[in-house]
XYZ file of C-alpha atoms in Angstrom:
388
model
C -20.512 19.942 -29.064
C -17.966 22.546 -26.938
C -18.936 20.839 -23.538
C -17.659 21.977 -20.223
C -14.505 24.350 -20.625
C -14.197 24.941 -16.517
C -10.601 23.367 -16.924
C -10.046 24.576 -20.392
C -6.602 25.353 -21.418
C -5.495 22.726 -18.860
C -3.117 20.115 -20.352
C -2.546 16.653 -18.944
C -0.087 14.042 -19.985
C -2.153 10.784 -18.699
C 0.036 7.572 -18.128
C -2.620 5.645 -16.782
C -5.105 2.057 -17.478
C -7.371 -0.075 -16.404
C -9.792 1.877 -14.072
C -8.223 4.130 -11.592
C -6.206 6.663 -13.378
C -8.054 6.607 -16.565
C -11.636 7.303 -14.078
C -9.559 10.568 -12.761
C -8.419 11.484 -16.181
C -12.074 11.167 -17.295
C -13.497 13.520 -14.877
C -10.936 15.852 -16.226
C -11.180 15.854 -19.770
C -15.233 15.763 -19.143
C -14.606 19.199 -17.368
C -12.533 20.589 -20.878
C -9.063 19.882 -20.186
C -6.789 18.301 -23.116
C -5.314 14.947 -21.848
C -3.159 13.036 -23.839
C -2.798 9.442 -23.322
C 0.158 7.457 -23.389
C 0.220 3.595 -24.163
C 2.337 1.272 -24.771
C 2.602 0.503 -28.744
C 2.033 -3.573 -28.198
C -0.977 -3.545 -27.006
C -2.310 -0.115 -25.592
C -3.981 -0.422 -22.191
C -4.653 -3.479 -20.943
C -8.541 -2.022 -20.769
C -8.861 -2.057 -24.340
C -8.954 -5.546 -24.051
C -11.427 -6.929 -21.407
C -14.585 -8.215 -22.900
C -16.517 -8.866 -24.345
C -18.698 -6.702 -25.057
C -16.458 -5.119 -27.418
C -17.837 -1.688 -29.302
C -15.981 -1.719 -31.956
C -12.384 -2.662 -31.884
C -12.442 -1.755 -28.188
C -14.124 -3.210 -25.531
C -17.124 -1.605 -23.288
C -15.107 -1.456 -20.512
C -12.353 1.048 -22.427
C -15.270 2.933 -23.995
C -16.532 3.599 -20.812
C -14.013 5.846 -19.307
C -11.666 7.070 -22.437
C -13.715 9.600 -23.981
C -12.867 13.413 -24.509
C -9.106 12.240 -24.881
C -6.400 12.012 -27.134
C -4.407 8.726 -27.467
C -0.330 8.314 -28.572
C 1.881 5.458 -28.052
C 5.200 5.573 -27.149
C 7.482 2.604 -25.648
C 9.034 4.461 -22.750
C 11.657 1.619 -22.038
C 13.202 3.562 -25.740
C 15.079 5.991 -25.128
C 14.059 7.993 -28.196
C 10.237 7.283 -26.949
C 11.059 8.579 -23.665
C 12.246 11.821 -24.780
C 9.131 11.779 -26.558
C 7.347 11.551 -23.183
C 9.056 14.155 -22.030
C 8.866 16.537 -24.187
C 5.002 15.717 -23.648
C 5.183 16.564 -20.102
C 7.057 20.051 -20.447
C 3.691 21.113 -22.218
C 1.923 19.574 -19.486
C -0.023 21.184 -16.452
C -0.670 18.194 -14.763
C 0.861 14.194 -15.254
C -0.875 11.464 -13.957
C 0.290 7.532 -13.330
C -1.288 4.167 -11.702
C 1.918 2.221 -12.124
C 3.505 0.220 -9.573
C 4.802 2.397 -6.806
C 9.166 2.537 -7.937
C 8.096 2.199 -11.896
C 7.722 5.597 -12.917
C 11.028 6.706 -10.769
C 13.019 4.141 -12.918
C 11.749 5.189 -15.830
C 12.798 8.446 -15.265
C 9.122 9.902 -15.049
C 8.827 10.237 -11.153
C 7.589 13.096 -9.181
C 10.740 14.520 -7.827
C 12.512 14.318 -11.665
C 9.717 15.817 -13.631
C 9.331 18.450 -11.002
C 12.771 19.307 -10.497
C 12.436 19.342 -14.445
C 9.057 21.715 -14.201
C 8.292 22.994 -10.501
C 4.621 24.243 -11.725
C 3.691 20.857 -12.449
C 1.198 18.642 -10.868
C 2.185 15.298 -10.466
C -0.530 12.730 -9.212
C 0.502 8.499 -8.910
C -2.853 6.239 -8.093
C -1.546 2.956 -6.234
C -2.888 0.394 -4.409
C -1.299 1.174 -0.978
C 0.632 4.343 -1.535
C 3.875 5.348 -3.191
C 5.710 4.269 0.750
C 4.597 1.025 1.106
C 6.599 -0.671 -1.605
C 6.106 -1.796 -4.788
C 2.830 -3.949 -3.655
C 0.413 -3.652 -6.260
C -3.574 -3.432 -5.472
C -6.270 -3.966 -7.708
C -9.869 -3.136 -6.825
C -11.374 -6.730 -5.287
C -7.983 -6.653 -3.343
C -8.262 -3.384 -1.730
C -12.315 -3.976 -1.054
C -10.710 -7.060 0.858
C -7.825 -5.177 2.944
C -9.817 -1.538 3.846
C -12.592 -3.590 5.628
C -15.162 -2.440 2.969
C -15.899 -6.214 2.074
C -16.682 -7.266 5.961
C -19.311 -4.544 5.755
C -21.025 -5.675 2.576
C -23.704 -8.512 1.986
C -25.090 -11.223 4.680
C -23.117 -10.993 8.081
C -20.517 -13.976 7.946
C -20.299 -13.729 3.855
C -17.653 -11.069 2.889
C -18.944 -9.254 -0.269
C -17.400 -6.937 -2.572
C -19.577 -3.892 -3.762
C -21.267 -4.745 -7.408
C -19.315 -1.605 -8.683
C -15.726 -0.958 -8.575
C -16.020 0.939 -5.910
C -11.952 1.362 -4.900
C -11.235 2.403 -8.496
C -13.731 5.076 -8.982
C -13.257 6.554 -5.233
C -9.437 6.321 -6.181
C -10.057 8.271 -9.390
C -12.300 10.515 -7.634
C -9.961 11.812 -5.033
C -7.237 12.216 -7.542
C -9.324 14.742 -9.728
C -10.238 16.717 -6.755
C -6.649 16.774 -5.187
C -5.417 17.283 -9.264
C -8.273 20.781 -9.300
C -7.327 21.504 -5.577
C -3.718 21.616 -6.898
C -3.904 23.575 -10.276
C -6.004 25.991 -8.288
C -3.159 26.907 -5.151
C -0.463 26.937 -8.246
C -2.586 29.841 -9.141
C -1.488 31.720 -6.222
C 2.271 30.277 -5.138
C 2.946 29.071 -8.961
C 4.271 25.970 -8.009
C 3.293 22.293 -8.484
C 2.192 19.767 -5.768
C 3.063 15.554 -5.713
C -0.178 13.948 -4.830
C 0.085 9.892 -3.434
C -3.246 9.047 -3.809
C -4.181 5.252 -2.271
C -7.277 3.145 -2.963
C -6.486 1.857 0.037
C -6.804 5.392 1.870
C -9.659 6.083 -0.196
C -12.345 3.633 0.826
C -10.877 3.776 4.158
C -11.995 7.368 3.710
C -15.348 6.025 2.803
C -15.939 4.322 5.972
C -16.918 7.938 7.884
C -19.490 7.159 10.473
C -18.400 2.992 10.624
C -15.021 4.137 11.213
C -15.542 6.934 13.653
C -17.865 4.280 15.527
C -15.336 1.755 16.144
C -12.685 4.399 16.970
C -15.151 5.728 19.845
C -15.952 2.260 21.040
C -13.550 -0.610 20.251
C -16.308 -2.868 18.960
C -16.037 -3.907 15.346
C -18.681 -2.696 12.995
C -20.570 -5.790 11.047
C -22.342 -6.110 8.094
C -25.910 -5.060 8.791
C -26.287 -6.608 5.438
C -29.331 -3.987 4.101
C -29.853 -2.752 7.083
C -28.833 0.462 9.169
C -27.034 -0.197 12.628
C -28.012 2.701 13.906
C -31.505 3.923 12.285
C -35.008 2.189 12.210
C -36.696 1.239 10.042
C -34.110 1.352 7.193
C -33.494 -1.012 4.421
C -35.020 -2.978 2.173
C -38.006 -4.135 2.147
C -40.049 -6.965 0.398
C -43.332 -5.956 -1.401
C -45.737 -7.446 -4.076
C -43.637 -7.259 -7.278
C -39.973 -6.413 -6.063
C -38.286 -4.768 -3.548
C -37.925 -1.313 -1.964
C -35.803 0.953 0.277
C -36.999 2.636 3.011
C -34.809 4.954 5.148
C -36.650 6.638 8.111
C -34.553 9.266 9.320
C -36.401 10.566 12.613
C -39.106 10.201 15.164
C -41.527 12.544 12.675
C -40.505 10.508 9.469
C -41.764 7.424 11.810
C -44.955 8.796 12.423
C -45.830 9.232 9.301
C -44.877 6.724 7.566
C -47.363 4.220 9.908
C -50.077 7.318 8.844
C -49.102 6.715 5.409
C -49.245 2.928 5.446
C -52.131 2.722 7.486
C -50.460 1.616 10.706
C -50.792 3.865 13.254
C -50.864 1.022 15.910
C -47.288 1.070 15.032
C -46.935 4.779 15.733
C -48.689 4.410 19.153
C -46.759 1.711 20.415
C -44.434 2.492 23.123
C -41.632 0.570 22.005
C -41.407 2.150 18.779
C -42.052 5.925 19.743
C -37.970 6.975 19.254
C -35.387 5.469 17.575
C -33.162 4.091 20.325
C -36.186 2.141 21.458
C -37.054 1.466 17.849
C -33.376 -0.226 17.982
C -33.671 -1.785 21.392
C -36.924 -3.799 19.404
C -35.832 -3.539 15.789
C -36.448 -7.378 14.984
C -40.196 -7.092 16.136
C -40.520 -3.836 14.051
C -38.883 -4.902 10.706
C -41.199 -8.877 10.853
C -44.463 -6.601 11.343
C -43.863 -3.873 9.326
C -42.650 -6.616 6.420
C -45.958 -8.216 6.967
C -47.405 -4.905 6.018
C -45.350 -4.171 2.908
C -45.346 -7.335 1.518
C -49.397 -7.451 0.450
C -48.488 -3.997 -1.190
C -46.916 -2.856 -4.848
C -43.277 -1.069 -5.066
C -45.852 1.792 -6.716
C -47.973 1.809 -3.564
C -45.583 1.961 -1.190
C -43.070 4.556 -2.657
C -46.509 6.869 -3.814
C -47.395 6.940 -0.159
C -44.062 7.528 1.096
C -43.092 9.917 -1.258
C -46.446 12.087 -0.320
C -45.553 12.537 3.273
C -42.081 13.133 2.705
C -40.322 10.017 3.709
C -37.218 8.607 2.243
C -38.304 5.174 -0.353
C -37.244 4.632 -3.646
C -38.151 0.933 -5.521
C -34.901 -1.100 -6.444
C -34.152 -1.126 -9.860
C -31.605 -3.071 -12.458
C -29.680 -1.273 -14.736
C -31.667 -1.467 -17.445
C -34.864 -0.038 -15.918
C -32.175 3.026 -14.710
C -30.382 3.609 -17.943
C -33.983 3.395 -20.161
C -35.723 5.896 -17.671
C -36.514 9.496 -18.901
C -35.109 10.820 -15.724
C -32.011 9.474 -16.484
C -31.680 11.096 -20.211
C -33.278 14.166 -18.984
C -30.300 14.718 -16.489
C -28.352 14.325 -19.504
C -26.388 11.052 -17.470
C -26.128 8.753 -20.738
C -23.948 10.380 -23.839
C -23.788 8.811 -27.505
C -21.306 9.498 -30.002
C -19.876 8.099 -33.132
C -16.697 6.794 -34.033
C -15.641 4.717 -37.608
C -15.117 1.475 -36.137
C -18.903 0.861 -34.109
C -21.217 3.737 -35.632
C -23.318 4.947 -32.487
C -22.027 4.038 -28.796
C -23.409 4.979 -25.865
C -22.070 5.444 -22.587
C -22.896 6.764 -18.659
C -22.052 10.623 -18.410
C -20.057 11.986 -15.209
C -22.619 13.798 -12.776
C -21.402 17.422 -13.538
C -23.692 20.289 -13.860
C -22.419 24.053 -14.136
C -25.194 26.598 -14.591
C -27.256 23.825 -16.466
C -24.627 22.295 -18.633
C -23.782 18.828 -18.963
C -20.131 17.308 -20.453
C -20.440 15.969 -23.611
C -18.616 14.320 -26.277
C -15.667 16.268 -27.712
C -14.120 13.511 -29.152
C -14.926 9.737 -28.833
C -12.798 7.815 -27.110
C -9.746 7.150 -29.293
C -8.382 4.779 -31.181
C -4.759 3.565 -29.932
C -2.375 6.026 -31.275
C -4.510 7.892 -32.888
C -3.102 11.355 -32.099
C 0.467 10.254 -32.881
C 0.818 12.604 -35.438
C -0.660 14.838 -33.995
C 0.783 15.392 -30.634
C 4.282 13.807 -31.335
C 5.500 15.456 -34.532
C 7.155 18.531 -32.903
C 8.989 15.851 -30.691
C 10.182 13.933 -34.580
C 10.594 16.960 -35.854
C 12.777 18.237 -32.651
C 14.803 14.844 -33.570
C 15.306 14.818 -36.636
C 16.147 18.700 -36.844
C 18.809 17.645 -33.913
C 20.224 14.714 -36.061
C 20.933 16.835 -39.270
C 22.937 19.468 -36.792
């Protein structure tokens, strides 16, 4: 397959692992540009290595964010290796890094070198905290703890992190966008940018409304646990043979939604006729309107719902999500071959330009794979220096 080619003929020099970097340099390559990956001979990115499940020689967890990539390794504490690198990143459009805010400066791969080396290029680093807060390192479960995110998730009292990695992907997310936003002014002024892109900053980014709410009052928001401090009804909601979310946006929505349930004592009732009064008597609300839902199926519920045009959706596992039709008919899970595992099969990134999905250029690869490839006019450029 061709796939996407919206960033076609855009090269980036990836230095990145784990989740973080390699999520940004996913969305990427999924939108056609050429990234080359750069790990460390011994053992590659530490990703690589955390399962099982392993597909393949790799585990899950790598396959999962590594295709549509090229992979070389190169010890950059060598000095021939880093010349390597570098001669990498002066074909480069873009360089990317999650190290430890100080590492890529002493390794002579920093921001200010490489673009005092290349002014056109676009540097992004993925921390924890941000390249001026020291060399503290952050992984995902840390920063859910320090950007408040965890105090907002699960039962009030019992900090929760989200089930997803949640400070990784937003991480990688911003970085893309700031990467395009980038590559897209250089178009104009021809020059590079440095992007310090935080987790940290990132799901504090996320907080939006919560945020803006305790910056307007003082009071600290708490977890409302599946609930909506604001809105009512909304949340989840018990029923026959699971569970179901139900998000009731306005006064209309209200109205008929008790029409659709068959509960228009609820509609008439004076203490539920807006939603600040719906609020002021939210407890009494969400027992009766439970009573209600609870003799009914997920499929009754969200058919009525759905009809009259209010928000509901049954909650699903995984499984039930990846094995729908929907799902495959939005084109959101890819398969693809490689030697090692014969067919894999993975979650797609959302994209969608005038119909078209990504796909699967190239599977994700195998460590060092493109050595050969994408480092012999560095050898060459060595060894043709040597005989001089």
């Amino acid at each position: 397959m061709s796939g996407l080619t919206v960033l076609a003929g855009v090269h980036v020099v990836d230095f990145t692992q784990a989740l973080s970097g390699p999520y940004a340099t996913l969305l990427l390559a999924d939108l056609g540009a050429d990234v080359t990956k750069v790990e460390n001979p011994s053992r590659g990115d530490d990703a690589r290595h955390w399962g099982p499940p392993f597909v393949g020689r790799d585990a899950a967890y790598f396959m999962s964010v590594n295709r549509n990539k090229r992979s070389v390794t190169l010890d950059l504490k060598d000095p021939e290796d880093l010349a390597a690198a570098l001669e990498l990143v002066d074909t480069a459009d873009v360089v990317i890094e999650n190290w430890r805010p100080g590492t890529a400066d002493r390794l002579g791969l920093g921001a200010a070198q490489l673009r005092k080396r290349r002014p056109a290029l676009v540097h992004c680093s993925i921390s924890g905290f941000g390249q001026d807060q020291g060399t503290r390192s952050g992984y995902d479960q840390v920063v859910q703890g320090t950007s408040g995110v965890m105090s907002l998730t699960g039962r009030p009292g019992e900090p929760t992190k989200w089930g997803v990695p949640v400070g990784d992907v937003a991480s990688g997310m911003f970085a893309a966008t700031a990467v395009a936003a980038a590559l897209y002014e250089r178009e104009r002024t021809g020059l590079g940018r440095t992007i310090d892109i935080a987790m940290q900053d990132s799901l504090l980014a996320m907080l939006t409304h919560l945020g803006a709410r305790y910056l307007a009052t003082g009071e600290i928001p708490q977890s409302e646990h599946n609930g909506h401090a604001t809105i009512a009804p909304y949340g989840t909601f018990r029923v026959s043979d699971g569970s179901v979310n139900i998000c009731v946006g306005n006064d209309s929505q209200f109205q008929r939604a008790c029409g659709a349930l068959n509960r228009p004592d609820l509609a008439a009732d004076e203490r539920f006729t807006t939603n600040p009064l719906r609020l002021a008597h939210k407890e009494a609300l969400l027992n009766d309107l439970a009573r209600t839902l609870q003799a009914l199926t997920s499929a009754e519920v969200v058919t009525a719902l759905d009809r009259v045009g209010v928000p509901v959706g049954r909650v699903a596992d995984i499984g039930e999500v990846l094995d729908d039709p929907a799902t495959h008919a939005r084109a959101m899970v890819l398969s693809f071959e490689r030697d090692d595992c014969g067919l894999a099969r993975v979650v797609n990134s959302p994209f969608k330009f005038d119909g078209e999905a990504p796909s699967v250029r190239r599977p994700p690869p195998r460590m060092g794979e493109h050595n050969e490839e994408r480092l012999l006019r560095s050898k060459k450029g060595r060894s043709d220096a040597a005989s001089v």
